[in-house]
JSON list of C-alpha atoms in Angstrom, two decimals:
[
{"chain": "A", "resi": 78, "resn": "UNK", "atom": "CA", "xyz": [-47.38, 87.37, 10.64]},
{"chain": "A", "resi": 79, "resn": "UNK", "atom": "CA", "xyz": [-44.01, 88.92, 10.41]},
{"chain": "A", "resi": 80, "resn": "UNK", "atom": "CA", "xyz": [-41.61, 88.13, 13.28]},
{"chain": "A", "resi": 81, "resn": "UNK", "atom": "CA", "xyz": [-39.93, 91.94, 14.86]},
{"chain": "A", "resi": 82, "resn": "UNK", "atom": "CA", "xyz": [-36.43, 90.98, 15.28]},
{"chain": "A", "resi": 83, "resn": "UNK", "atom": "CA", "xyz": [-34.82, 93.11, 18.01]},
{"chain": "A", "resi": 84, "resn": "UNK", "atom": "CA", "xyz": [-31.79, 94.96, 17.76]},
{"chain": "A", "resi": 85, "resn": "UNK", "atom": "CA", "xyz": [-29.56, 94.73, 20.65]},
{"chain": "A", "resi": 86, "resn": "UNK", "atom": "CA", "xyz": [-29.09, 97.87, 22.40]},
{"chain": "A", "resi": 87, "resn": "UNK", "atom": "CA", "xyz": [-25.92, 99.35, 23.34]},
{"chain": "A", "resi": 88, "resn": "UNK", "atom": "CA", "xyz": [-24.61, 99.20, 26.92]},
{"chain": "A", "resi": 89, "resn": "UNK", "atom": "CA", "xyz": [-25.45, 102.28, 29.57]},
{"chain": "A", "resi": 90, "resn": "UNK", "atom": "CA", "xyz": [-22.71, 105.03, 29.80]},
{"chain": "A", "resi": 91, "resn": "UNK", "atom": "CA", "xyz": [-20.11, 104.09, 32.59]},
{"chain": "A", "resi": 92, "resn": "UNK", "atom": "CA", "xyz": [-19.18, 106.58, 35.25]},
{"chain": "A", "resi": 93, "resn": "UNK", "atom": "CA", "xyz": [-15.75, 106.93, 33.60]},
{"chain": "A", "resi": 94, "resn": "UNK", "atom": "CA", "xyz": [-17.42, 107.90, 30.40]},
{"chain": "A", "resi": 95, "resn": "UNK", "atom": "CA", "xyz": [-19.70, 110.26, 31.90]},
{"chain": "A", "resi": 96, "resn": "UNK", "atom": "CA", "xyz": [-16.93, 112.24, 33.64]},
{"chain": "A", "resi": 97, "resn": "UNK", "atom": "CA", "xyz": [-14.82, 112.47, 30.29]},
{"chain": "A", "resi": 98, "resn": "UNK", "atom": "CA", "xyz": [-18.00, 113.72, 28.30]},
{"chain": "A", "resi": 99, "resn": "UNK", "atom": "CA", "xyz": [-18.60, 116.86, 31.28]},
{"chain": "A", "resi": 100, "resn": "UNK", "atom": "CA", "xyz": [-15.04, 117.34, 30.57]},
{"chain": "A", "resi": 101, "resn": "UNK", "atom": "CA", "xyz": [-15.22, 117.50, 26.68]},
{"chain": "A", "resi": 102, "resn": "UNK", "atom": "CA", "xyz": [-18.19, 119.50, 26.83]},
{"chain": "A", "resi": 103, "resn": "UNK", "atom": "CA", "xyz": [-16.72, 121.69, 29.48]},
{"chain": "A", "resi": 104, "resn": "UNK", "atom": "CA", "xyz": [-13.93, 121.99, 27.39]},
{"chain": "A", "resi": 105, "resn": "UNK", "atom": "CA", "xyz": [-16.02, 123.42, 24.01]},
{"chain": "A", "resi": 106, "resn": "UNK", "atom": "CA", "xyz": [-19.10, 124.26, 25.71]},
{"chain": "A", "resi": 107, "resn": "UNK", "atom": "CA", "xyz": [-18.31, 127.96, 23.57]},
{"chain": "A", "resi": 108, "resn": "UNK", "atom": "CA", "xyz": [-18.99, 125.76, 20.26]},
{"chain": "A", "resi": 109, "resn": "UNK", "atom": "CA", "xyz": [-21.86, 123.94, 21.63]},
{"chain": "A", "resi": 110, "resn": "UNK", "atom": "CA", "xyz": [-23.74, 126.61, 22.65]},
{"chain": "A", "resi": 111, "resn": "UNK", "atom": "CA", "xyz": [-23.03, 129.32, 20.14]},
{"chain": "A", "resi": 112, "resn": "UNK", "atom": "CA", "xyz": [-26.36, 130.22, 18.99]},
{"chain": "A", "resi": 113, "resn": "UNK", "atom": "CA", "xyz": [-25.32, 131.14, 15.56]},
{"chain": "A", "resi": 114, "resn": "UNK", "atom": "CA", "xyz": [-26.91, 128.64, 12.52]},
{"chain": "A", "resi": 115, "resn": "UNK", "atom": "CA", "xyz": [-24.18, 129.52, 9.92]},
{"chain": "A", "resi": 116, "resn": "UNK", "atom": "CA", "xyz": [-22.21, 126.89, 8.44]},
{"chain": "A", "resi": 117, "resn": "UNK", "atom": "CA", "xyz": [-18.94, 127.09, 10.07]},
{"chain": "A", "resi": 118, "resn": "UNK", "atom": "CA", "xyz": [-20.73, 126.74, 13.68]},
{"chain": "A", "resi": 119, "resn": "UNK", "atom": "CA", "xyz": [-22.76, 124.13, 12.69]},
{"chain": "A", "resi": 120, "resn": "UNK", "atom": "CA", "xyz": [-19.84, 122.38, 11.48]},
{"chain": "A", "resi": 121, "resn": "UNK", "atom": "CA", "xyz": [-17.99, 123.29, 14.75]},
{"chain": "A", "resi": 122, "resn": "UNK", "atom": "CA", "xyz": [-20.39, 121.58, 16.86]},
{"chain": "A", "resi": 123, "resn": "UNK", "atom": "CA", "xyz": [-20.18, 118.45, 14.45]},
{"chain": "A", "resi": 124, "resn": "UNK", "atom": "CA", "xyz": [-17.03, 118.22, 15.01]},
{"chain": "A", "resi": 125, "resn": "UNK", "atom": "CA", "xyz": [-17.15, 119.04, 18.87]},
{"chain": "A", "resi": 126, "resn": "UNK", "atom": "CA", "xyz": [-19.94, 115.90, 18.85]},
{"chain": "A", "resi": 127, "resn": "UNK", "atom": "CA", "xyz": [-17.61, 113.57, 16.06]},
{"chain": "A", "resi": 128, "resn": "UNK", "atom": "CA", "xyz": [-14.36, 113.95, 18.71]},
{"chain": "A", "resi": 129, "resn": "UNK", "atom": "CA", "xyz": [-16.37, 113.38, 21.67]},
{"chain": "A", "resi": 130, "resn": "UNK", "atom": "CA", "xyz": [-17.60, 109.66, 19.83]},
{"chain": "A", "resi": 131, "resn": "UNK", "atom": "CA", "xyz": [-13.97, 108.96, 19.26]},
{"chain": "A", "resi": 132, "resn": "UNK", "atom": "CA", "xyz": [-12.72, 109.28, 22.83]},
{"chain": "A", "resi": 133, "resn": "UNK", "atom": "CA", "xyz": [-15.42, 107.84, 24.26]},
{"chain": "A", "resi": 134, "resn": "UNK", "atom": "CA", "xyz": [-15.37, 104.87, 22.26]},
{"chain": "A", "resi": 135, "resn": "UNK", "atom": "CA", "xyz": [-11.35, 104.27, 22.27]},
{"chain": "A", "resi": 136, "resn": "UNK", "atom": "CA", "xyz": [-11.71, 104.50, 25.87]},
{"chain": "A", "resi": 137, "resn": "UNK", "atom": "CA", "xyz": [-14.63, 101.79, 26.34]},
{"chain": "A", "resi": 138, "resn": "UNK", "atom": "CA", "xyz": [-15.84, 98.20, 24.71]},
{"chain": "A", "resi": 139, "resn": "UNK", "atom": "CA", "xyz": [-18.77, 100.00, 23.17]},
{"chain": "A", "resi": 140, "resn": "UNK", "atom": "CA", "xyz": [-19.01, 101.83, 20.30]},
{"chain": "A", "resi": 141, "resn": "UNK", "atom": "CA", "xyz": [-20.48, 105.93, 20.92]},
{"chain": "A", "resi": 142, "resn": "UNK", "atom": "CA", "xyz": [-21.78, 107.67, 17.64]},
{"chain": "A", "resi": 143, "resn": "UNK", "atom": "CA", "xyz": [-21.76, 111.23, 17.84]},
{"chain": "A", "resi": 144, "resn": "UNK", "atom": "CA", "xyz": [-26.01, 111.43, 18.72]},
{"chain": "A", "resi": 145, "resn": "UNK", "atom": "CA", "xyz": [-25.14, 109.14, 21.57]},
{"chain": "A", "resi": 146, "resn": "UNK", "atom": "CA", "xyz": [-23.12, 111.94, 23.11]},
{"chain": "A", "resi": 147, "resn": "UNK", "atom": "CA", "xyz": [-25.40, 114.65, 21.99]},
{"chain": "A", "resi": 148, "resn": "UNK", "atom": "CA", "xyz": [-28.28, 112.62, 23.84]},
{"chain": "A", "resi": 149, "resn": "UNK", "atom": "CA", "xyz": [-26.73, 111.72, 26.35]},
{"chain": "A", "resi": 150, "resn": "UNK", "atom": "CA", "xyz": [-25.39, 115.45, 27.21]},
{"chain": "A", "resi": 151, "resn": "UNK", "atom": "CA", "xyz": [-29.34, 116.49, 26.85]}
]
C-alpha cells in the first residue's frame, strides 16, 4: 500500500488580516460584485483578488493566493 503524505496546511487568517481584507473588499466591492461576465470585469475582479494576496501576504508570515481571499471573503 501507498503511504498519503500530507501537505501541511496553511495557518488560520489573523484578526489583522481579516480587518484589511473587509477593507479591500469594501474598498472594490463595485468590481466584485458587478454582475457582468465580459472580459474586462472578469479581469477586474482578478485583479481585485491578485492585490488583495499581495497585501495580505507582505503583511503576514504566510503566504495568501488569490482563492484564499476569495474563500475566505465567501
Amino acid at each position: 500500500m501507498a503511504t498519503k503524505v500530507k501537505r501541511a496546511r496553511k495557518a488560520n487568517f489573523s484578526d489583522r488580516e481579516c480587518v484589511k481584507l473587509l477593507e479591500i473588499v469594501d474598498a472594490n466591492i463595485g468590481k466584485l460584485t458587478n454582475n457582468n461576465n465580459t472580459l474586462r470585469a472578469n479581469g477586474d475582479k482578478k485583479a481585485v483578488w491578485k492585490m488583495a494576496a499581495q497585501e495580505l501576504s507582505a503583511m503576514s508570515l504566510v503566504q495568501r493566493d488569490d482563492e484564499d481571499c476569495r474563500k475566505k471573503w465567501r
